XYZ file of C-alpha atoms in Angstrom:
595
model
C 109.238 79.739 109.602
C 106.513 81.355 107.390
C 106.442 80.431 103.904
C 107.482 82.816 101.286
C 105.168 84.361 98.719
C 106.638 84.082 94.911
C 104.633 85.755 92.471
C 105.840 85.495 88.868
C 104.377 88.992 88.349
C 102.249 91.792 89.136
C 98.310 91.630 89.563
C 96.124 94.327 90.076
C 95.235 95.076 93.544
C 92.758 98.068 93.012
C 90.833 98.233 89.768
C 90.026 101.431 88.298
C 86.996 100.910 85.934
C 84.935 103.980 84.728
C 86.196 105.887 87.956
C 85.106 103.081 90.481
C 87.982 101.858 92.653
C 87.284 97.994 93.159
C 89.625 95.518 95.117
C 90.313 92.553 93.138
C 89.399 89.272 94.770
C 92.646 87.390 93.452
C 95.146 90.146 95.005
C 93.356 90.158 98.272
C 93.597 86.099 98.223
C 97.460 86.553 97.810
C 97.555 88.934 100.549
C 95.648 86.705 103.081
C 98.238 83.990 102.475
C 101.412 86.272 103.596
C 101.954 85.902 107.378
C 105.103 87.604 107.580
C 105.394 91.380 108.142
C 105.192 93.713 105.031
C 107.330 96.388 103.965
C 105.193 98.304 101.349
C 106.784 100.752 98.680
C 104.152 102.698 96.578
C 105.171 104.793 93.582
C 102.988 107.805 92.369
C 103.802 110.276 89.607
C 102.362 111.883 86.311
C 101.784 109.208 83.564
C 104.784 108.076 81.269
C 107.569 109.146 83.762
C 109.057 105.720 84.117
C 107.557 104.708 87.377
C 106.957 101.099 86.441
C 110.723 100.669 85.359
C 111.965 101.519 89.131
C 109.472 99.153 90.433
C 110.414 96.241 88.286
C 113.967 97.008 89.531
C 112.796 96.657 92.775
C 111.478 93.198 92.145
C 114.724 92.321 90.601
C 113.481 91.974 87.210
C 113.435 93.814 83.807
C 109.834 92.963 82.850
C 106.949 92.842 84.972
C 104.921 96.119 85.605
C 103.745 97.371 82.566
C 106.101 100.455 80.876
C 104.019 101.159 77.975
C 105.596 103.096 74.889
C 102.814 105.612 74.235
C 101.776 108.760 75.423
C 98.664 107.284 77.333
C 98.716 106.171 80.776
C 99.593 102.597 80.725
C 98.982 101.152 84.298
C 95.411 101.364 85.385
C 94.448 101.427 89.158
C 96.937 100.058 91.732
C 99.067 96.957 90.787
C 100.873 94.978 93.448
C 103.772 92.553 93.174
C 104.846 90.703 96.397
C 108.607 89.345 96.425
C 110.642 88.305 99.173
C 112.606 90.883 100.951
C 116.264 90.988 99.552
C 117.724 92.288 102.864
C 115.142 91.651 105.703
C 114.509 87.891 106.420
C 111.331 86.780 107.334
C 109.678 89.912 105.444
C 107.831 90.448 102.205
C 108.470 93.353 99.957
C 105.053 94.546 98.640
C 105.392 96.797 95.480
C 102.452 98.973 94.658
C 102.776 100.754 91.091
C 99.920 103.333 90.359
C 98.320 104.589 87.259
C 99.619 107.588 86.135
C 98.501 111.074 87.524
C 97.348 113.713 85.081
C 96.055 111.647 82.197
C 93.679 113.547 80.190
C 91.382 110.976 79.236
C 90.142 110.741 82.585
C 88.663 114.236 82.493
C 89.159 115.236 86.055
C 91.656 114.654 89.041
C 88.869 113.269 91.512
C 90.053 109.580 90.642
C 94.007 110.796 90.865
C 93.358 112.104 94.129
C 91.939 108.874 95.460
C 94.737 107.072 93.821
C 97.360 109.561 95.593
C 95.531 109.090 99.031
C 95.408 105.218 99.031
C 99.353 105.125 98.071
C 99.931 107.080 101.080
C 97.605 105.153 103.404
C 98.890 101.600 102.246
C 102.572 102.194 101.936
C 105.554 102.398 104.267
C 107.799 104.157 101.639
C 106.186 106.513 99.475
C 107.953 107.336 96.214
C 106.727 110.367 94.235
C 108.240 110.158 90.467
C 108.612 113.302 88.479
C 110.376 114.540 85.241
C 113.460 117.061 85.402
C 114.006 119.509 88.443
C 112.229 120.423 91.409
C 110.443 123.861 89.926
C 107.400 125.572 90.726
C 105.579 123.510 87.959
C 106.735 120.157 89.555
C 105.422 121.737 92.915
C 101.963 122.567 91.145
C 101.857 119.104 89.815
C 101.999 117.615 93.310
C 98.841 119.593 94.511
C 97.516 116.302 95.685
C 99.782 116.524 98.692
C 97.848 119.616 99.781
C 94.703 117.931 99.427
C 95.582 115.143 101.653
C 93.426 116.836 104.727
C 90.324 116.720 102.708
C 90.982 113.083 101.697
C 91.971 111.306 104.730
C 90.795 111.599 108.247
C 93.205 110.280 110.963
C 90.463 110.276 113.626
C 86.704 109.174 113.255
C 85.865 112.228 115.380
C 88.339 114.757 114.731
C 89.253 117.657 116.946
C 87.705 121.103 116.282
C 91.460 122.270 115.497
C 92.071 120.947 112.177
C 95.625 121.662 112.489
C 96.316 119.224 115.291
C 94.294 116.740 113.397
C 96.547 117.351 110.539
C 99.532 116.775 112.821
C 98.008 113.460 113.663
C 98.882 112.306 110.108
C 102.578 112.121 110.710
C 102.463 109.473 113.067
C 101.201 107.050 110.142
C 102.311 108.714 107.123
C 105.119 107.072 104.990
C 108.635 107.951 104.668
C 108.719 110.215 101.471
C 111.279 109.703 98.476
C 111.315 112.076 95.456
C 112.659 110.662 92.346
C 113.846 113.045 89.685
C 114.022 111.342 86.169
C 116.051 113.066 83.298
C 117.841 115.177 85.781
C 120.084 117.638 83.657
C 121.203 120.075 86.410
C 124.526 120.327 88.144
C 123.856 119.762 91.876
C 125.081 123.074 92.827
C 124.134 126.081 95.364
C 125.877 129.192 95.585
C 128.880 127.608 93.644
C 129.088 124.615 95.948
C 128.195 121.259 95.456
C 125.316 119.720 96.877
C 123.742 116.153 97.496
C 120.332 115.342 96.147
C 118.724 115.590 99.677
C 120.283 119.092 99.985
C 118.600 119.768 96.574
C 115.398 118.774 98.005
C 115.403 120.883 101.084
C 116.860 123.734 99.272
C 113.924 123.373 96.748
C 111.416 123.200 100.060
C 112.505 126.441 101.294
C 109.719 128.833 101.865
C 109.428 132.174 100.624
C 108.938 135.359 102.868
C 105.685 137.191 102.141
C 102.079 136.930 102.816
C 100.635 137.462 99.187
C 98.338 134.998 97.546
C 101.446 134.236 95.098
C 103.782 133.543 98.367
C 101.097 131.449 99.611
C 100.483 129.321 96.554
C 104.254 128.796 96.533
C 104.748 127.768 100.005
C 101.615 125.850 100.482
C 102.729 122.208 98.596
C 106.175 122.839 100.372
C 104.550 123.246 103.731
C 102.506 120.206 103.523
C 105.641 117.964 102.515
C 107.545 119.412 105.361
C 104.756 118.730 107.784
C 103.465 115.303 106.564
C 106.657 113.866 105.646
C 109.648 114.406 108.449
C 111.620 111.759 106.857
C 112.430 112.561 103.229
C 115.026 111.551 100.734
C 115.680 112.310 96.881
C 117.490 110.549 93.981
C 118.134 112.124 90.691
C 118.479 110.109 87.546
C 120.672 110.951 84.437
C 118.907 110.046 81.018
C 119.141 106.408 80.833
C 119.682 105.866 77.010
C 119.101 107.824 73.828
C 115.201 108.881 73.475
C 114.911 106.572 70.475
C 115.570 103.502 72.671
C 113.308 104.293 75.423
C 110.435 102.408 73.979
C 112.785 99.306 74.359
C 114.123 100.199 77.881
C 112.903 96.837 79.565
C 114.531 94.730 77.032
C 117.898 96.621 77.249
C 120.588 95.351 79.455
C 122.602 97.388 81.751
C 125.630 97.583 79.703
C 123.538 99.237 77.061
C 122.534 101.941 79.517
C 124.169 105.173 80.744
C 126.468 103.711 83.414
C 125.939 106.712 85.602
C 121.853 105.844 85.180
C 122.691 102.224 86.270
C 124.376 103.044 89.291
C 121.795 105.714 90.631
C 119.120 103.139 90.077
C 121.356 100.713 91.969
C 121.790 103.154 94.687
C 118.103 103.940 94.770
C 117.348 99.967 95.028
C 119.785 99.890 97.746
C 118.270 102.489 99.872
C 114.899 101.345 99.643
C 115.994 97.543 100.526
C 117.992 98.885 103.797
C 115.832 101.890 104.825
C 112.186 101.255 104.103
C 110.335 100.330 107.227
C 107.856 97.443 107.974
C 104.225 99.043 107.584
C 103.320 99.741 110.938
C 99.965 101.168 112.436
C 99.057 103.504 115.338
C 100.518 101.893 118.716
C 103.172 99.655 116.952
C 101.062 97.130 115.217
C 103.086 95.486 112.567
C 101.100 94.883 109.341
C 101.231 91.315 107.624
C 99.448 90.338 104.468
C 95.935 89.994 106.247
C 96.233 93.351 107.724
C 96.955 95.092 104.467
C 94.065 93.151 102.905
C 91.800 94.733 105.670
C 93.071 97.881 105.048
C 92.468 97.914 101.364
C 88.951 96.712 101.900
C 88.253 99.390 104.475
C 89.412 102.053 102.631
C 87.862 101.168 99.245
C 84.413 100.652 100.983
C 84.799 104.239 102.824
C 85.627 105.797 99.135
C 82.788 103.744 97.542
C 80.345 104.774 100.222
C 81.359 108.516 99.732
C 83.009 108.711 103.357
C 86.639 109.581 103.763
C 89.290 107.018 104.500
C 89.665 107.202 108.190
C 92.866 105.817 109.870
C 91.184 105.101 113.082
C 88.288 103.586 111.778
C 90.553 101.128 109.609
C 92.492 99.964 112.790
C 89.077 99.506 114.773
C 87.828 97.283 111.734
C 91.164 95.535 111.670
C 90.966 95.092 115.273
C 87.501 93.556 115.098
C 88.824 90.723 112.781
C 91.956 90.258 114.427
C 90.693 90.106 117.981
C 87.973 87.649 116.809
C 90.721 85.468 115.520
C 92.660 86.058 118.517
C 90.024 84.444 120.632
C 89.741 81.439 118.458
C 93.529 80.908 118.566
C 93.212 81.262 122.405
C 90.400 78.863 122.579
C 92.216 76.382 120.280
C 95.425 76.543 122.194
C 93.323 75.816 125.503
C 91.721 73.023 123.763
C 95.016 71.656 122.647
C 96.754 71.909 126.341
C 93.849 70.455 128.104
C 93.446 67.638 125.453
C 97.206 66.651 126.158
C 97.154 67.048 129.937
C 93.876 66.155 131.143
C 92.905 62.333 131.752
C 89.588 61.920 133.164
C 88.404 61.186 135.668
C 91.142 63.282 137.731
C 91.790 62.090 141.459
C 90.590 65.519 142.923
C 88.824 68.795 141.597
C 91.868 70.783 142.461
C 93.887 68.678 140.149
C 91.524 69.596 137.439
C 91.301 73.195 138.340
C 95.329 73.317 138.551
C 95.382 72.203 134.940
C 92.649 74.566 133.752
C 94.437 77.551 135.379
C 97.702 76.942 133.594
C 96.207 76.331 130.332
C 93.880 79.458 130.907
C 96.804 81.649 131.660
C 98.662 80.399 128.488
C 95.472 80.790 126.503
C 95.171 84.452 127.734
C 98.651 85.078 126.719
C 97.964 84.199 123.141
C 95.111 86.320 123.186
C 97.001 89.287 124.353
C 99.783 88.383 121.966
C 97.430 88.660 119.080
C 94.984 91.164 119.987
C 95.024 94.706 119.744
C 92.709 97.731 120.397
C 90.281 95.790 122.233
C 87.990 98.585 123.336
C 86.542 98.182 126.786
C 88.004 94.755 126.523
C 85.068 93.123 125.014
C 87.152 90.462 123.258
C 88.893 89.444 126.364
C 85.581 89.104 128.199
C 84.411 86.949 125.384
C 87.201 84.791 125.943
C 86.755 84.718 129.789
C 83.231 83.588 129.419
C 84.373 81.008 126.887
C 87.191 79.768 129.262
C 84.652 79.630 132.243
C 82.264 77.687 129.962
C 85.147 75.176 129.008
C 85.816 74.710 132.750
C 82.736 74.234 133.737
C 82.125 71.594 130.791
C 85.459 69.732 132.053
C 83.971 69.640 135.576
C 80.955 67.923 134.032
C 82.713 65.662 131.858
C 85.157 64.733 134.715
C 82.046 64.292 137.253
C 80.303 61.917 134.827
C 83.750 60.233 133.815
C 84.059 59.529 137.667
C 80.593 58.394 137.990
C 80.990 56.066 134.845
C 84.238 54.493 136.381
C 82.835 54.126 139.971
C 79.683 52.299 138.873
C 81.623 50.026 136.887
C 83.956 49.165 139.567
C 81.041 48.654 142.019
C 79.819 46.272 139.418
C 82.771 44.175 139.234
C 83.430 44.279 142.850
C 80.073 43.861 144.575
C 78.465 41.640 141.839
C 79.850 38.469 143.390
C 78.324 39.556 146.856
C 74.940 39.966 145.150
C 75.167 36.785 143.668
C 75.958 35.140 147.252
C 72.920 37.163 148.589
C 70.691 35.693 145.976
C 71.934 32.132 146.748
C 71.009 32.730 150.323
C 74.632 32.079 151.762
C 74.078 34.797 154.449
C 70.487 33.690 155.235
C 71.364 31.678 158.200
C 72.492 32.037 161.821
C 75.703 34.291 162.235
C 75.098 35.339 158.105
C 74.872 39.053 159.300
C 78.076 39.432 160.695
C 80.003 37.404 157.646
C 78.091 39.683 155.245
C 79.102 42.685 157.118
C 82.752 41.564 157.190
C 82.601 40.665 153.467
C 80.902 44.160 152.845
C 83.822 45.829 154.711
C 86.325 43.817 152.574
C 84.908 45.077 149.306
C 84.574 48.748 150.431
C 88.236 48.336 151.310
C 89.175 47.144 147.817
C 87.057 49.832 146.189
C 88.833 52.270 148.222
C 92.162 51.111 147.064
C 91.202 51.246 143.380
C 93.062 54.220 141.565
C 91.683 57.076 139.535
C 88.000 56.771 140.851
C 87.712 60.554 140.839
C 85.527 63.104 142.583
C 82.152 61.252 142.719
C 83.767 58.068 144.307
C 82.310 58.552 147.870
C 79.097 59.792 146.466
C 78.626 56.757 144.010
C 79.536 54.221 146.880
C 77.378 55.610 149.331
C 74.464 55.678 146.809
C 75.041 51.982 146.039
C 74.862 51.193 149.700
C 71.755 53.031 150.363
C 70.294 50.828 147.550
C 71.171 47.954 149.339
C 70.063 48.912 152.851
C 66.944 46.726 152.513
C 69.052 43.903 151.723
C 71.293 44.310 154.802
C 68.402 45.124 157.008
C 66.463 41.605 155.614
C 69.769 39.561 156.194
C 69.980 41.225 159.876
C 66.317 40.331 160.800
C 66.687 36.692 159.671
C 69.937 36.121 161.688
C 68.527 34.232 164.780
C 72.020 34.212 166.388
C 71.744 37.937 167.308
C 69.384 38.928 170.209
C 66.683 41.690 169.810
C 68.985 44.133 171.737
C 71.894 43.185 169.422
C 70.017 43.803 166.192
C 68.964 47.288 167.419
C 72.733 47.834 168.055
C 73.639 46.833 164.638
C 70.711 49.110 163.179
C 71.945 52.201 165.051
C 75.464 51.366 164.033
C 74.608 51.306 160.394
C 72.752 54.553 160.897
C 75.797 56.274 162.348
C 77.836 55.155 159.758
C 75.357 56.420 157.041
C 75.156 59.697 158.852
C 79.152 59.847 159.069
C 79.442 59.299 155.200
C 76.701 61.767 154.532
C 78.400 64.397 156.760
C 81.829 63.677 154.702
C 80.031 64.114 151.629
C 78.734 67.627 152.510
C 82.267 68.414 153.908
C 83.608 67.327 150.392
C 80.968 69.390 148.627
C 81.967 72.495 150.582
C 85.522 72.064 149.779
C 84.721 71.698 146.145
C 82.411 74.878 146.283
C 85.431 76.684 147.961
C 87.757 75.302 145.527
C 85.537 76.694 142.633
C 85.356 80.201 144.286
C 89.076 80.348 144.614
C 89.411 79.308 141.034
C 87.221 82.091 139.943
C 89.165 84.674 142.049
C 92.216 83.410 140.620
C 91.150 83.516 137.161
C 89.979 87.125 137.524
C 93.188 88.142 139.008
C 95.143 86.553 136.255
C 93.210 88.428 133.487
C 93.569 91.530 135.289
C 97.524 90.930 135.792
C 97.735 90.281 131.997
C 95.489 92.995 130.901
C 97.403 95.326 132.927
C 101.023 94.329 131.590
C 99.359 94.712 128.163
C 97.916 98.233 128.974
C 101.507 99.394 130.108
C 103.043 97.757 127.096
C 100.450 99.826 124.893
C 100.778 102.908 126.887
C 104.912 102.688 126.695
C 104.576 102.397 122.673
C 101.992 105.217 122.433
C 104.447 107.753 124.490
C 107.206 106.480 122.152
C 105.047 107.121 119.347
C 103.949 110.508 120.585
C 107.502 111.475 121.421
C 108.686 110.645 117.698
C 105.804 112.694 116.469
C 106.446 115.756 118.674
C 110.045 115.225 117.863
C 109.488 115.619 114.406
C 107.087 118.422 114.711
C 109.481 120.336 116.848
C 112.402 119.732 114.291
C 110.269 120.979 111.631
C 109.377 124.014 113.773
C 112.987 124.585 114.542
C 113.847 124.461 110.907
C 111.232 126.839 109.814
C 112.126 129.132 112.570
C 115.769 128.787 111.318
C 114.819 129.666 107.707
C 112.761 132.639 109.025
C 115.607 134.043 110.822
C 117.939 133.200 108.049
C 115.482 135.220 105.919
C 115.237 137.914 108.129
C 118.999 138.165 108.777
C 119.359 138.013 104.816
C 116.809 140.892 104.632
C 118.379 142.843 107.249
C 121.821 142.533 105.789
C 120.541 143.646 102.618
C 118.988 146.561 104.157
C 122.235 147.149 106.062
C 124.019 147.266 102.578
C 121.778 149.474 100.921
C 122.093 151.866 103.692
C 125.923 151.953 103.426
C 125.630 152.195 99.754
C 123.306 155.230 100.257
C 125.562 156.497 102.937
C 128.680 155.978 100.619
C 126.877 158.025 97.889
C 126.078 160.834 100.252
C 129.385 160.733 101.781
C 130.951 160.980 98.079
C 128.668 163.899 97.311
C 129.374 165.602 100.357
C 133.265 165.448 99.908
C 132.700 166.435 96.271
C 130.749 169.466 97.386
C 133.491 170.208 100.073
C 136.431 170.042 97.645
C 134.234 172.414 95.179
C 134.050 174.855 98.188
């Protein structure tokens, strides 16, 4: 279970000093420690509209984000408060409170546009907070949404068709929530009660016409509808008498308007239940370190004069995460081999089998933790490191076997060597006694367990080094005839040749085993890569289907509205014609009566 982050209050995530946006290292350090998936809720709106009050409520506190009590923008930059998610176990709720838009002291709205764009890019739920009703003034104040295509890029190399590129935004833009404060109207349309959501949809209806005025009216509405398929609206009554607003954070719920208290509770409940985990293209769930990487990538782009690019941010994140994924995979391999392998192994195949299992698990660890591995560069790096690890183990295994066998030979054959020095075998019949003792000791050596893959080679090397001793004993044995000595020499040569042939055969087997291991390793990597590609392709298709569905739904709504508008216009024309016909009929009847 991942540890929860408990912050006593908010910290500044992105500082805004003299128009320069800079990431705060203290806040980034907090994000880097959050291993849980994050649900990111950002709030944006004009200054002094009560944004911070709602964010404090989402944090379960009355005091936290600064409310201020003057006509100046109180929050500067973007402030962050990370709390355990109240309804999603093993998730962290990241609250982002932004500085108020439209503060005249800032001189221009360039800074506001970047704050607005960053809130969109970092959040999974975007809350726009405004005062009063949704009228044309409110829409004009939301002009930042019409600038998004000039502030954000979805691809590093966008298509020539800008509209297509804009449509790509839908796949990674957050859900949209509009909160209307001090709302004083009755929620009605055509004399019938409507919900806040219906009021929002009604307010986003387009006007028919092609004049400049019509275009200005429709543009922000079109952008909201295009960029944010999922929309929600909440209205809030006045919380308390205006004289007490300055002490709002100090007031208890029973001192506030009951309707307002319930509306705030409904808003918080919706956010807790419906705000999604921040997810990137390809279904990549964002945790603290990933959010940290996004913040740094976007701020670096803005500071260097570039536009924040979603594709570049994901690729930069992939570089970091894939490097870590390789490290995790190697660490898993080292751990598994450290637990399983006891050198020397009896055979090379035994070591290769353990390597293959650990390699497969390590590759699985990499696949689980990696994404967007362009041209499989990081998987290739992992494969190269695993091959080196295997070769290192083979070398260590060979050295361990050599050391073990050399020590065994010393223990087993040292008494024989002492006897030779003492001249025990330098007598008639001594050669046969020596050979018999040699065979007994070789048998004892072969019976020793876990000598490893160098057992025969080390033995033969040792025996070859003692050939001169053997030959000397043979030549001094006066009981043997010359012919018998020649036969013994030939026998020794044949035995040595047979041992050499066996060693060559073993080397060929080892070589074959290594070749087979390389092929199996390659096939395993291909298999796991294919499976991952299939999973990613399925995720991409689902994502594209969702985006296409959203676009089609929006187009259907637009078409329906246009048809309804044309139908209403047609009905009006018919009514006019009917009235004209009635007037003419009356005139005709009146004229006829006179006649």
